[in-house]
């Protein structure tokens, strides 16, 4: 594996430069396969060795690189050492490369491949709380909620694979004036039957209607305020209606999340933290940190000069709490309940300031653990529409993805033999949706495009699934070929070497992902792997090759399938076996 080679090269460097080998481990990187050009396997930049004093920082860097390369003799593992513009390149023995990379796939899936790398040791393995999705009851589930759902799920999967204990949390918008309106309007516009049949849709309809009504009808507006006040005062009738709305909504979401392959350990929400919010206010008051503004609101001064030039409002003039007040209480409560070592919030970038202020206030209150809280922001999605129009519910997007994919699949032959085409279409459609979303930096906005994302060729989630299914089919068809013996010297072709070199990078990719929590590293790694596999399919036939060659090739394909499936699962895609 990558570690074996990195360690050997580091030892060599350590001996030559009389340093501890450990300093070279993170500095050695596997060389990416580019445009199918042959290359060495690892490289080391000489510049950083000069800046940290391992090499003299004066003199011509190219000469120094060449000199160092000449000092590093080849051996049984490292076959060639060369200098190239400020870099030392290391080429390892080809047979050993195949042997070490493919060893973990001997019997089984090599599940730990890449994860047992020493590069990942620098990440603490504690409890991670990831809060994501967090839609608002009776309101639209917009593209931002979809993004939060899939990004949060990816982060939770990643942390879990890295060995962390993960708590997946959904923080529902289950409090606020919308319940006043719903409560006031349900008697007039609500229908128990519709609520049963299509709860999300019906609650949304009632909410939209009563909202409109309240705009010009003061009685409705008053009734809504009244209802919300009853709720805040825990009057039992109001609370029981609220509870019913919340319960059916959660049940409905659970079902839809399941289709997406997403789950939560905890469903909580803003409603849980009203009392806590008032305690927070009291605490800040007693410590003199809560000021009263001219408007009569309660604010915390966040300006560095202490001149109130930047404040955060925690209390309305009527004494009710706000979104941020509940968030402060929620964070403290989570720390006490779950003892997390880190907490990650996933929302769109419009809430960056909110989380910045939240963290600042928690720090002011003396909660130093907030330094291990992080907001992962993402950009906007433009044009997410279905055939019937604007998206209001998550399920509309899932249905559309499945229908479109089913249509595309029906144009090919294999679908006819499939047992559960709708199921496969759903998984492939999800994959398409995710890859479109995950390909670029999360902070970038992007335009939603059904046709482009569902293309079978090109860098799409369909292509990932197609490649995985094709590898599965190859493995199925070669049953009986896989034997006990495996001769790594039978994979000398460059096409195969490219795949091995690419697999060599997997631990670095996981490492980058763990650092910045961006899914694009894994997406691009997987897409590249699929392109390399496509060439190998053409050039390295299993069928018709001598038994021992067929065995070696099959092992290579099995490893590629396994790593591809592993990467897909972290991204939140369930790989299909046929399509
Ligand atoms: N419900 C909020 C919204 O739809 C997102 C909640 C984000 N999480 C939080 N702890 N504030 O905008």
Coordinates of C-alpha atoms and ligand atoms in Angstrom, one line a residue:
X1 CA 0.0 0.0 0.0
X2 CA 0.9 3.6 -0.2
X3 CA 2.2 3.6 3.3
X4 CA 4.6 0.8 2.7
X5 CA 6.3 2.7 -0.1
X6 CA 6.2 6.1 1.6
X7 CA 7.8 4.6 4.7
X8 CA 10.6 2.9 2.5
X9 CA 11.3 6.1 0.7
X10 CA 11.3 8.2 3.9
X11 CA 13.8 5.8 5.4
X12 CA 16.1 6.3 2.5
X13 CA 15.8 10.0 2.8
X14 CA 16.3 9.9 6.5
X15 CA 19.5 7.9 6.2
X16 CA 20.9 10.1 3.5
X17 CA 20.0 13.4 5.1
X18 CA 20.5 12.2 8.7
X19 CA 17.0 13.2 9.8
X20 CA 14.2 11.3 11.4
X21 CA 12.3 9.6 8.6
X22 CA 9.0 10.8 10.0
X23 CA 9.5 14.3 8.7
X24 CA 9.4 13.0 5.1
X25 CA 6.2 11.0 5.4
X26 CA 3.7 13.8 4.9
X27 CA 6.0 15.5 2.4
X28 CA 5.9 12.5 0.0
X29 CA 3.0 12.6 -2.4
X30 CA 1.8 10.0 -4.9
X31 CA 2.0 11.5 -8.4
X32 CA -1.4 12.0 -10.0
X33 CA -1.9 10.1 -13.3
X34 CA -2.1 12.9 -16.0
X35 CA -3.3 12.5 -19.5
X36 CA -2.1 9.0 -19.5
X37 CA 1.6 10.0 -19.4
X38 CA 3.9 7.5 -17.9
X39 CA 5.5 8.8 -14.7
X40 CA 7.2 7.9 -11.5
X41 CA 5.1 7.1 -8.4
X42 CA 6.0 9.5 -5.7
X43 CA 7.5 13.0 -5.5
X44 CA 9.1 15.2 -2.9
X45 CA 9.4 19.0 -3.3
X46 CA 12.9 20.2 -2.4
X47 CA 11.8 23.8 -1.7
X48 CA 10.1 23.0 1.6
X49 CA 13.2 21.1 2.7
X50 CA 15.2 24.3 2.2
X51 CA 12.7 26.4 4.1
X52 CA 12.6 24.2 7.1
X53 CA 16.4 23.9 7.3
X54 CA 16.9 20.3 6.3
X55 CA 18.8 21.5 3.2
X56 CA 20.9 24.7 2.9
X57 CA 18.6 27.5 1.8
X58 CA 21.1 29.1 -0.5
X59 CA 22.4 27.9 -3.8
X60 CA 20.8 26.8 -7.0
X61 CA 17.8 24.6 -6.2
X62 CA 18.0 22.6 -9.4
X63 CA 21.6 21.6 -8.7
X64 CA 20.7 20.8 -5.2
X65 CA 17.8 18.6 -6.4
X66 CA 20.0 16.8 -8.8
X67 CA 22.7 16.3 -6.2
X68 CA 20.2 14.8 -3.7
X69 CA 18.7 12.6 -6.4
X70 CA 22.2 11.2 -7.1
X71 CA 22.8 10.5 -3.5
X72 CA 19.6 8.5 -3.1
X73 CA 20.6 5.1 -4.5
X74 CA 18.1 2.7 -6.0
X75 CA 17.3 -0.5 -4.3
X76 CA 14.8 -3.4 -4.5
X77 CA 11.9 -1.2 -3.7
X78 CA 12.8 2.1 -5.3
X79 CA 13.9 1.4 -8.8
X80 CA 14.7 4.8 -10.0
X81 CA 15.3 8.3 -8.5
X82 CA 15.4 11.3 -10.7
X83 CA 15.3 15.1 -10.4
X84 CA 12.7 17.2 -12.2
X85 CA 12.3 21.0 -11.6
X86 CA 12.6 21.2 -7.9
X87 CA 11.2 17.8 -7.3
X88 CA 12.7 14.4 -6.6
X89 CA 10.8 11.6 -8.4
X90 CA 10.7 8.0 -7.1
X91 CA 9.7 5.1 -9.2
X92 CA 9.0 1.9 -7.3
X93 CA 9.4 -1.7 -8.5
X94 CA 6.4 -2.5 -10.7
X95 CA 5.8 -6.0 -9.4
X96 CA 6.1 -4.8 -5.9
X97 CA 3.6 -2.0 -6.7
X98 CA 1.0 -4.5 -7.9
X99 CA 1.7 -6.9 -5.0
X100 CA 1.4 -4.3 -2.2
X101 CA -1.6 -2.4 -3.6
X102 CA -3.6 -5.5 -4.4
X103 CA -2.7 -7.5 -1.3
X104 CA -5.6 -6.2 0.8
X105 CA -8.1 -7.4 -1.8
X106 CA -6.9 -11.0 -1.5
X107 CA -10.1 -12.3 0.0
X108 CA -12.8 -9.8 0.3
X109 CA -13.2 -6.1 -0.2
X110 CA -10.1 -4.6 1.3
X111 CA -12.4 -2.5 3.4
X112 CA -9.6 -0.8 5.3
X113 CA -7.8 0.2 2.1
X114 CA -6.4 3.7 2.5
X115 CA -8.1 4.1 6.0
X116 CA -5.2 2.4 7.8
X117 CA -2.8 5.0 6.4
X118 CA -0.5 6.8 8.8
X119 CA -1.4 10.0 7.0
X120 CA -4.7 9.9 8.8
X121 CA -3.2 9.6 12.3
X122 CA -3.1 13.4 12.7
X123 CA -6.9 13.5 12.9
X124 CA -8.3 13.1 16.4
X125 CA -10.9 10.3 16.7
X126 CA -13.5 11.6 19.1
X127 CA -17.2 12.2 18.9
X128 CA -18.4 14.4 16.1
X129 CA -21.8 15.9 16.0
X130 CA -23.0 16.8 12.5
X131 CA -26.1 18.9 12.2
X132 CA -27.7 19.0 8.7
X133 CA -30.8 19.1 6.6
X134 CA -32.8 21.1 9.3
X135 CA -35.9 22.0 7.3
X136 CA -38.7 24.2 8.6
X137 CA -42.1 22.6 9.3
X138 CA -44.9 23.7 6.9
X139 CA -42.5 25.7 4.8
X140 CA -40.8 24.8 1.6
X141 CA -38.0 22.3 1.5
X142 CA -35.7 24.3 -0.8
X143 CA -32.6 23.4 -2.7
X144 CA -30.5 24.7 0.2
X145 CA -32.1 22.0 2.5
X146 CA -31.3 19.4 -0.1
X147 CA -27.7 20.5 -0.3
X148 CA -27.4 20.6 3.5
X149 CA -28.9 17.1 3.6
X150 CA -26.4 15.5 1.2
X151 CA -23.4 17.4 2.3
X152 CA -24.0 16.7 5.9
X153 CA -24.5 13.1 5.2
X154 CA -21.2 13.0 3.3
X155 CA -19.4 14.6 6.2
X156 CA -21.0 12.2 8.7
X157 CA -20.0 9.2 6.5
X158 CA -16.5 10.5 6.1
X159 CA -16.0 11.1 9.8
X160 CA -17.4 7.6 10.6
X161 CA -15.0 5.9 8.1
X162 CA -12.2 7.8 9.8
X163 CA -13.1 6.1 13.0
X164 CA -15.0 8.9 14.8
X165 CA -18.2 8.3 16.7
X166 CA -20.8 10.3 14.8
X167 CA -24.1 11.8 16.0
X168 CA -26.3 12.8 13.1
X169 CA -28.7 15.5 14.1
X170 CA -31.6 17.2 12.3
X171 CA -32.5 20.6 13.9
X172 CA -36.0 21.3 12.7
X173 CA -37.5 24.7 12.3
X174 CA -40.4 23.7 14.5
X175 CA -41.2 26.9 16.3
X176 CA -42.2 30.4 15.4
X177 CA -45.0 32.4 13.9
X178 CA -45.7 29.8 11.2
X179 CA -47.3 27.7 13.9
X180 CA -49.4 30.6 15.0
X181 CA -50.7 30.9 11.4
X182 CA -51.1 27.1 11.0
X183 CA -53.0 26.9 14.3
X184 CA -55.2 29.7 13.5
X185 CA -55.8 28.6 9.9
X186 CA -56.2 24.9 10.3
X187 CA -59.7 25.1 11.6
X188 CA -60.7 27.1 8.5
X189 CA -58.7 25.6 5.7
X190 CA -57.4 22.3 7.1
X191 CA -58.8 18.9 6.3
X192 CA -58.0 15.9 8.4
X193 CA -58.2 13.5 5.5
X194 CA -55.8 15.4 3.4
X195 CA -53.5 15.8 6.3
X196 CA -53.4 12.0 6.6
X197 CA -52.8 11.4 2.9
X198 CA -50.3 14.0 2.1
X199 CA -49.2 15.8 5.2
X200 CA -46.3 18.0 4.0
X201 CA -48.3 19.2 1.0
X202 CA -51.4 19.9 3.0
X203 CA -49.7 21.8 5.8
X204 CA -47.9 23.9 3.2
X205 CA -51.1 24.7 1.5
X206 CA -52.8 25.7 4.7
X207 CA -49.8 27.8 5.6
X208 CA -49.8 29.6 2.3
X209 CA -53.5 30.3 2.3
X210 CA -53.7 31.6 5.9
X211 CA -50.6 33.7 5.3
X212 CA -52.3 35.4 2.4
X213 CA -55.5 35.8 4.4
X214 CA -53.6 37.4 7.3
X215 CA -52.1 40.0 5.0
X216 CA -55.4 41.8 4.6
X217 CA -57.6 40.3 7.4
X218 CA -56.6 41.6 10.8
X219 CA -58.7 39.0 12.6
X220 CA -56.7 36.2 11.2
X221 CA -53.5 38.0 12.0
X222 CA -54.6 38.5 15.6
X223 CA -55.8 34.9 15.8
X224 CA -52.3 33.7 14.7
X225 CA -50.5 35.8 17.2
X226 CA -52.9 34.6 19.8
X227 CA -52.3 31.0 18.9
X228 CA -48.5 31.4 19.1
X229 CA -48.8 33.1 22.4
X230 CA -50.8 30.1 23.7
X231 CA -48.1 27.9 22.4
X232 CA -45.4 29.9 24.1
X233 CA -47.3 29.6 27.3
X234 CA -47.7 25.9 26.8
X235 CA -51.5 25.8 26.7
X236 CA -52.4 22.2 26.2
X237 CA -54.8 22.5 23.3
X238 CA -52.4 24.5 21.2
X239 CA -49.5 22.3 22.2
X240 CA -51.3 19.2 21.2
X241 CA -52.1 20.5 17.7
X242 CA -48.5 21.7 17.3
X243 CA -47.3 18.2 18.4
X244 CA -49.5 16.5 15.8
X245 CA -48.2 18.7 13.0
X246 CA -44.7 18.1 14.1
X247 CA -45.1 14.4 14.4
X248 CA -46.6 13.7 11.0
X249 CA -44.0 16.0 9.4
X250 CA -41.2 14.1 11.0
X251 CA -42.6 10.7 10.0
X252 CA -43.0 11.9 6.5
X253 CA -39.5 13.2 6.3
X254 CA -38.1 10.0 7.7
X255 CA -39.7 8.1 4.8
X256 CA -38.3 10.5 2.2
X257 CA -34.8 10.6 3.8
X258 CA -34.8 6.8 3.6
X259 CA -35.2 7.1 -0.1
X260 CA -32.2 9.3 -0.2
X261 CA -30.2 6.9 2.0
X262 CA -29.9 9.5 4.7
X263 CA -30.7 8.9 8.4
X264 CA -30.5 10.8 11.7
X265 CA -29.8 9.7 15.3
X266 CA -31.6 12.7 16.7
X267 CA -34.5 14.9 15.5
X268 CA -34.5 17.9 17.7
X269 CA -35.6 21.4 16.9
X270 CA -35.8 25.0 17.9
X271 CA -38.9 24.3 20.1
X272 CA -36.7 22.3 22.5
X273 CA -34.7 25.3 23.5
X274 CA -37.1 28.0 24.6
X275 CA -36.4 27.6 28.2
X276 CA -32.7 27.3 27.6
X277 CA -32.8 30.4 25.5
X278 CA -34.2 32.3 28.5
X279 CA -31.6 30.9 30.8
X280 CA -29.0 32.1 28.4
X281 CA -30.4 35.6 28.4
X282 CA -30.5 35.6 32.2
X283 CA -26.9 34.4 32.4
X284 CA -25.8 37.1 30.0
X285 CA -27.8 39.7 32.0
X286 CA -26.3 38.7 35.3
X287 CA -22.8 39.0 33.9
X288 CA -23.5 42.4 32.5
X289 CA -23.1 41.2 28.9
X290 CA -26.6 41.9 27.7
X291 CA -27.3 45.5 26.9
X292 CA -30.6 47.1 26.2
X293 CA -30.7 48.9 22.8
X294 CA -32.5 52.1 22.1
X295 CA -35.3 50.0 20.5
X296 CA -35.7 48.1 23.7
X297 CA -34.2 44.9 22.4
X298 CA -31.6 42.9 24.3
X299 CA -28.2 42.8 22.5
X300 CA -24.7 41.6 23.0
X301 CA -21.9 43.9 21.9
X302 CA -19.5 42.0 19.5
X303 CA -17.4 45.0 18.4
X304 CA -13.7 44.7 19.1
X305 CA -13.7 48.3 20.5
X306 CA -16.7 47.7 22.7
X307 CA -18.6 50.6 21.1
X308 CA -21.7 48.7 20.1
X309 CA -20.8 49.2 16.4
X310 CA -21.5 45.5 15.9
X311 CA -24.2 43.8 18.0
X312 CA -26.2 40.6 18.0
X313 CA -29.9 40.8 19.1
X314 CA -30.9 38.1 21.5
X315 CA -34.1 39.4 22.9
X316 CA -37.0 41.1 21.2
X317 CA -38.6 44.1 22.9
X318 CA -41.6 41.9 23.8
X319 CA -39.3 39.6 25.6
X320 CA -39.4 36.7 23.1
X321 CA -36.2 34.9 22.0
X322 CA -34.7 34.7 18.5
X323 CA -33.2 32.2 16.2
X324 CA -29.7 32.9 17.5
X325 CA -30.8 32.8 21.2
X326 CA -32.1 29.3 20.7
X327 CA -29.0 28.3 18.8
X328 CA -26.8 29.4 21.8
X329 CA -29.0 27.3 24.1
X330 CA -29.0 24.4 21.7
X331 CA -25.2 24.3 21.4
X332 CA -24.7 24.3 25.2
X333 CA -27.3 21.6 25.6
X334 CA -25.7 19.4 23.0
X335 CA -22.3 19.8 24.6
X336 CA -23.8 18.7 27.9
X337 CA -25.8 15.8 26.5
X338 CA -23.4 14.4 23.9
X339 CA -20.0 15.5 25.1
X340 CA -19.0 16.0 21.5
X341 CA -15.3 16.8 20.6
X342 CA -16.3 18.7 17.5
X343 CA -19.6 20.0 16.1
X344 CA -20.2 20.8 12.4
X345 CA -23.2 22.8 11.1
X346 CA -24.1 22.6 7.5
X347 CA -26.1 25.4 5.9
X348 CA -26.0 27.8 3.0
X349 CA -23.6 30.7 3.0
X350 CA -26.3 33.2 3.8
X351 CA -26.0 32.0 7.4
X352 CA -22.2 32.6 7.7
X353 CA -22.6 35.7 9.8
X354 CA -25.1 34.0 12.0
X355 CA -22.7 31.2 12.9
X356 CA -19.8 33.6 13.2
X357 CA -21.8 35.6 15.8
X358 CA -23.0 32.4 17.5
X359 CA -19.4 31.2 18.0
X360 CA -18.3 34.6 19.2
X361 CA -21.1 34.8 21.8
X362 CA -20.4 31.2 23.1
X363 CA -16.7 32.2 23.4
X364 CA -17.6 35.3 25.3
X365 CA -19.6 33.2 27.7
X366 CA -16.5 31.1 28.4
X367 CA -17.3 28.0 26.3
X368 CA -13.9 27.4 24.9
X369 CA -15.1 24.2 23.3
X370 CA -16.6 26.4 20.6
X371 CA -13.2 26.5 19.0
X372 CA -14.0 23.0 17.8
X373 CA -17.3 24.0 16.3
X374 CA -17.3 24.7 12.6
X375 CA -19.8 26.0 10.0
X376 CA -19.5 24.4 6.6
X377 CA -21.2 26.9 4.2
X378 CA -22.3 26.2 0.6
X379 CA -23.4 28.2 -2.4
X380 CA -26.8 28.5 -4.0
X381 CA -28.4 26.3 -6.6
X382 CA -30.1 28.1 -9.4
X383 CA -33.0 26.6 -11.4
X384 CA -34.0 23.5 -9.5
X385 CA -37.3 22.8 -11.2
X386 CA -39.3 19.7 -12.1
X387 CA -41.6 19.2 -15.1
X388 CA -44.5 20.4 -13.1
X389 CA -42.7 23.6 -11.9
X390 CA -40.9 24.9 -8.9
X391 CA -39.7 22.4 -6.3
X392 CA -41.6 22.7 -3.0
X393 CA -40.9 19.2 -1.5
X394 CA -37.8 17.0 -1.5
X395 CA -39.9 14.1 -2.8
X396 CA -40.6 16.0 -6.0
X397 CA -36.9 16.1 -6.8
X398 CA -36.4 12.4 -6.0
X399 CA -39.4 11.4 -8.1
X400 CA -38.3 13.4 -11.0
X401 CA -34.7 12.0 -10.9
X402 CA -36.1 8.5 -10.8
X403 CA -38.6 9.0 -13.6
X404 CA -36.0 10.6 -15.9
X405 CA -33.5 7.9 -15.1
X406 CA -36.0 5.2 -15.7
X407 CA -36.8 6.7 -19.1
X408 CA -33.1 6.8 -20.0
X409 CA -32.6 3.2 -18.9
X410 CA -35.6 2.0 -20.9
X411 CA -33.7 3.0 -24.0
X412 CA -31.1 0.3 -23.3
X413 CA -31.5 -3.5 -23.4
X414 CA -30.2 -4.5 -20.1
X415 CA -33.1 -2.9 -18.2
X416 CA -35.5 -5.5 -19.5
X417 CA -33.7 -8.2 -17.6
X418 CA -33.5 -6.2 -14.4
X419 CA -35.5 -7.3 -11.4
X420 CA -36.2 -3.9 -9.8
X421 CA -35.7 -1.2 -12.5
X422 CA -37.3 1.5 -10.5
X423 CA -35.0 0.8 -7.6
X424 CA -32.0 1.0 -9.7
X425 CA -33.2 4.1 -11.4
X426 CA -33.6 5.7 -8.0
X427 CA -30.1 4.9 -7.0
X428 CA -28.6 6.0 -10.3
X429 CA -30.7 9.2 -10.2
X430 CA -29.5 10.0 -6.7
X431 CA -25.9 9.4 -7.8
X432 CA -26.4 11.9 -10.7
X433 CA -27.8 14.5 -8.3
X434 CA -25.0 14.1 -5.8
X435 CA -22.2 14.2 -8.3
X436 CA -23.5 17.3 -10.0
X437 CA -23.7 18.9 -6.5
X438 CA -20.3 17.7 -5.2
X439 CA -18.1 18.3 -8.3
X440 CA -17.0 21.8 -7.5
X441 CA -16.1 23.7 -4.3
X442 CA -19.1 23.7 -2.0
X443 CA -19.1 27.5 -1.7
X444 CA -19.7 28.0 -5.4
X445 CA -23.2 28.5 -6.8
X446 CA -24.2 26.2 -9.6
X447 CA -27.0 25.8 -12.1
X448 CA -29.2 22.7 -11.7
X449 CA -29.4 20.9 -15.1
X450 CA -31.3 17.6 -15.4
X451 CA -30.0 16.7 -18.8
X452 CA -26.4 17.3 -18.1
X453 CA -26.3 15.5 -14.8
X454 CA -28.0 12.4 -16.3
X455 CA -25.7 11.9 -19.2
X456 CA -24.3 8.4 -19.3
X457 CA -20.9 9.5 -20.6
X458 CA -18.8 12.3 -19.2
X459 CA -18.2 13.2 -15.6
X460 CA -21.6 12.3 -14.1
X461 CA -22.9 10.1 -11.3
X462 CA -24.5 7.9 -14.0
X463 CA -21.0 7.2 -15.3
X464 CA -19.9 6.2 -11.8
X465 CA -22.8 3.7 -11.4
X466 CA -22.3 2.4 -14.9
X467 CA -18.7 1.7 -14.3
X468 CA -19.4 0.0 -11.0
X469 CA -22.1 -2.2 -12.6
X470 CA -19.8 -3.1 -15.4
X471 CA -17.1 -4.2 -13.0
X472 CA -19.6 -6.3 -11.1
X473 CA -20.7 -7.9 -14.3
X474 CA -17.1 -8.7 -15.2
X475 CA -16.6 -10.3 -11.8
X476 CA -19.8 -12.2 -12.0
X477 CA -18.9 -13.6 -15.5
X478 CA -15.5 -14.6 -14.3
X479 CA -16.6 -16.8 -11.5
X480 CA -14.2 -19.6 -11.1
X481 CA -11.3 -17.7 -12.5
X482 CA -10.3 -16.2 -9.2
X483 CA -7.8 -18.7 -7.7
X484 CA -5.6 -18.9 -4.7
X485 CA -2.6 -17.8 -6.6
X486 CA -1.9 -14.3 -7.7
X487 CA 1.2 -13.4 -9.7
X488 CA 1.7 -9.6 -9.5
X489 CA 4.3 -9.7 -12.2
X490 CA 1.6 -10.4 -14.8
X491 CA 0.3 -6.8 -14.7
X492 CA 3.1 -5.0 -16.6
X493 CA 0.9 -3.1 -19.0
X494 CA 0.8 0.7 -18.6
X495 CA -3.0 0.7 -18.5
X496 CA -2.9 -1.4 -15.3
X497 CA 0.0 0.6 -13.8
X498 CA -2.2 3.7 -14.2
X499 CA -4.9 2.2 -12.1
X500 CA -2.4 1.1 -9.4
X501 CA -0.8 4.5 -9.4
X502 CA -4.2 6.1 -9.0
X503 CA -5.1 3.7 -6.1
X504 CA -1.9 4.8 -4.5
X505 CA -3.4 8.2 -4.0
X506 CA -6.5 7.1 -2.1
X507 CA -5.2 7.8 1.4
X508 CA -4.1 11.3 0.4
X509 CA -7.6 11.9 -1.1
X510 CA -9.1 10.9 2.2
X511 CA -6.7 13.1 4.0
X512 CA -7.6 16.2 1.9
X513 CA -11.3 15.4 2.4
X514 CA -10.8 15.2 6.2
X515 CA -9.0 18.5 6.2
X516 CA -11.4 20.7 4.3
X517 CA -14.6 18.5 4.4
X518 CA -15.1 19.1 0.6
X519 CA -16.5 16.1 -1.3
X520 CA -14.9 17.1 -4.6
X521 CA -11.7 15.3 -3.9
X522 CA -13.5 12.0 -3.7
X523 CA -15.7 12.8 -6.6
X524 CA -12.9 13.6 -8.9
X525 CA -10.8 10.7 -7.7
X526 CA -13.8 8.3 -8.5
X527 CA -14.4 9.8 -11.9
X528 CA -10.8 9.5 -12.8
X529 CA -10.8 5.9 -11.6
X530 CA -13.7 5.2 -13.9
X531 CA -11.9 6.6 -16.9
X532 CA -8.9 4.5 -16.2
X533 CA -11.1 1.4 -15.7
X534 CA -12.7 2.1 -19.1
X535 CA -9.3 1.9 -20.8
X536 CA -8.4 -1.2 -18.9
X537 CA -11.7 -2.9 -19.9
X538 CA -10.6 -2.4 -23.5
X539 CA -7.0 -3.3 -23.2
X540 CA -6.8 -6.0 -20.5
X541 CA -9.3 -8.7 -21.3
X542 CA -10.0 -11.3 -18.7
X543 CA -11.9 -13.7 -20.9
X544 CA -9.7 -15.5 -23.3
X545 CA -6.4 -14.8 -21.5
X546 CA -4.3 -17.5 -20.0
X547 CA -5.6 -18.5 -16.5
X548 CA -2.8 -16.8 -14.5
X549 CA -3.0 -13.6 -16.5
X550 CA -6.8 -13.6 -16.2
X551 CA -6.5 -14.1 -12.4
X552 CA -4.1 -11.2 -12.1
X553 CA -6.3 -8.9 -14.2
X554 CA -9.4 -9.9 -12.3
X555 CA -7.7 -9.0 -9.0
X556 CA -6.9 -5.6 -10.4
X557 CA -10.6 -5.0 -11.5
X558 CA -11.8 -6.3 -8.2
X559 CA -9.6 -3.8 -6.3
X560 CA -10.8 -1.0 -8.6
X561 CA -14.4 -1.9 -7.9
X562 CA -13.9 -2.2 -4.2
X563 CA -12.3 1.3 -3.9
X564 CA -14.8 2.8 -6.2
X565 CA -17.7 1.4 -4.1
X566 CA -16.0 2.6 -0.9
X567 CA -15.6 6.1 -2.2
X568 CA -19.2 6.2 -3.5
X569 CA -20.5 5.1 -0.1
X570 CA -18.7 7.8 1.7
X571 CA -20.2 10.3 -0.7
X572 CA -23.6 8.9 0.1
X573 CA -24.2 7.0 -3.1
X574 CA -25.3 3.3 -3.0
X575 CA -23.5 1.5 -5.8
X576 CA -25.6 -0.7 -8.1
X577 CA -24.6 -4.1 -9.3
X578 CA -26.5 -4.0 -12.6
X579 CA -27.9 -1.3 -14.7
Ligands
LIG1 N1 -34.0 25.7 9.8 C1 -33.0 26.6 9.3 C2 -33.3 27.1 7.9 O1 -34.0 26.5 7.2 C3 -31.6 25.9 9.3 C4 -31.1 25.6 10.7 C5 -29.6 25.5 10.7 N2 -29.0 25.2 12.0 C6 -28.9 25.9 13.0 N3 -28.4 25.4 14.1 N4 -29.2 27.2 13.0 O2 -32.7 28.1 7.5

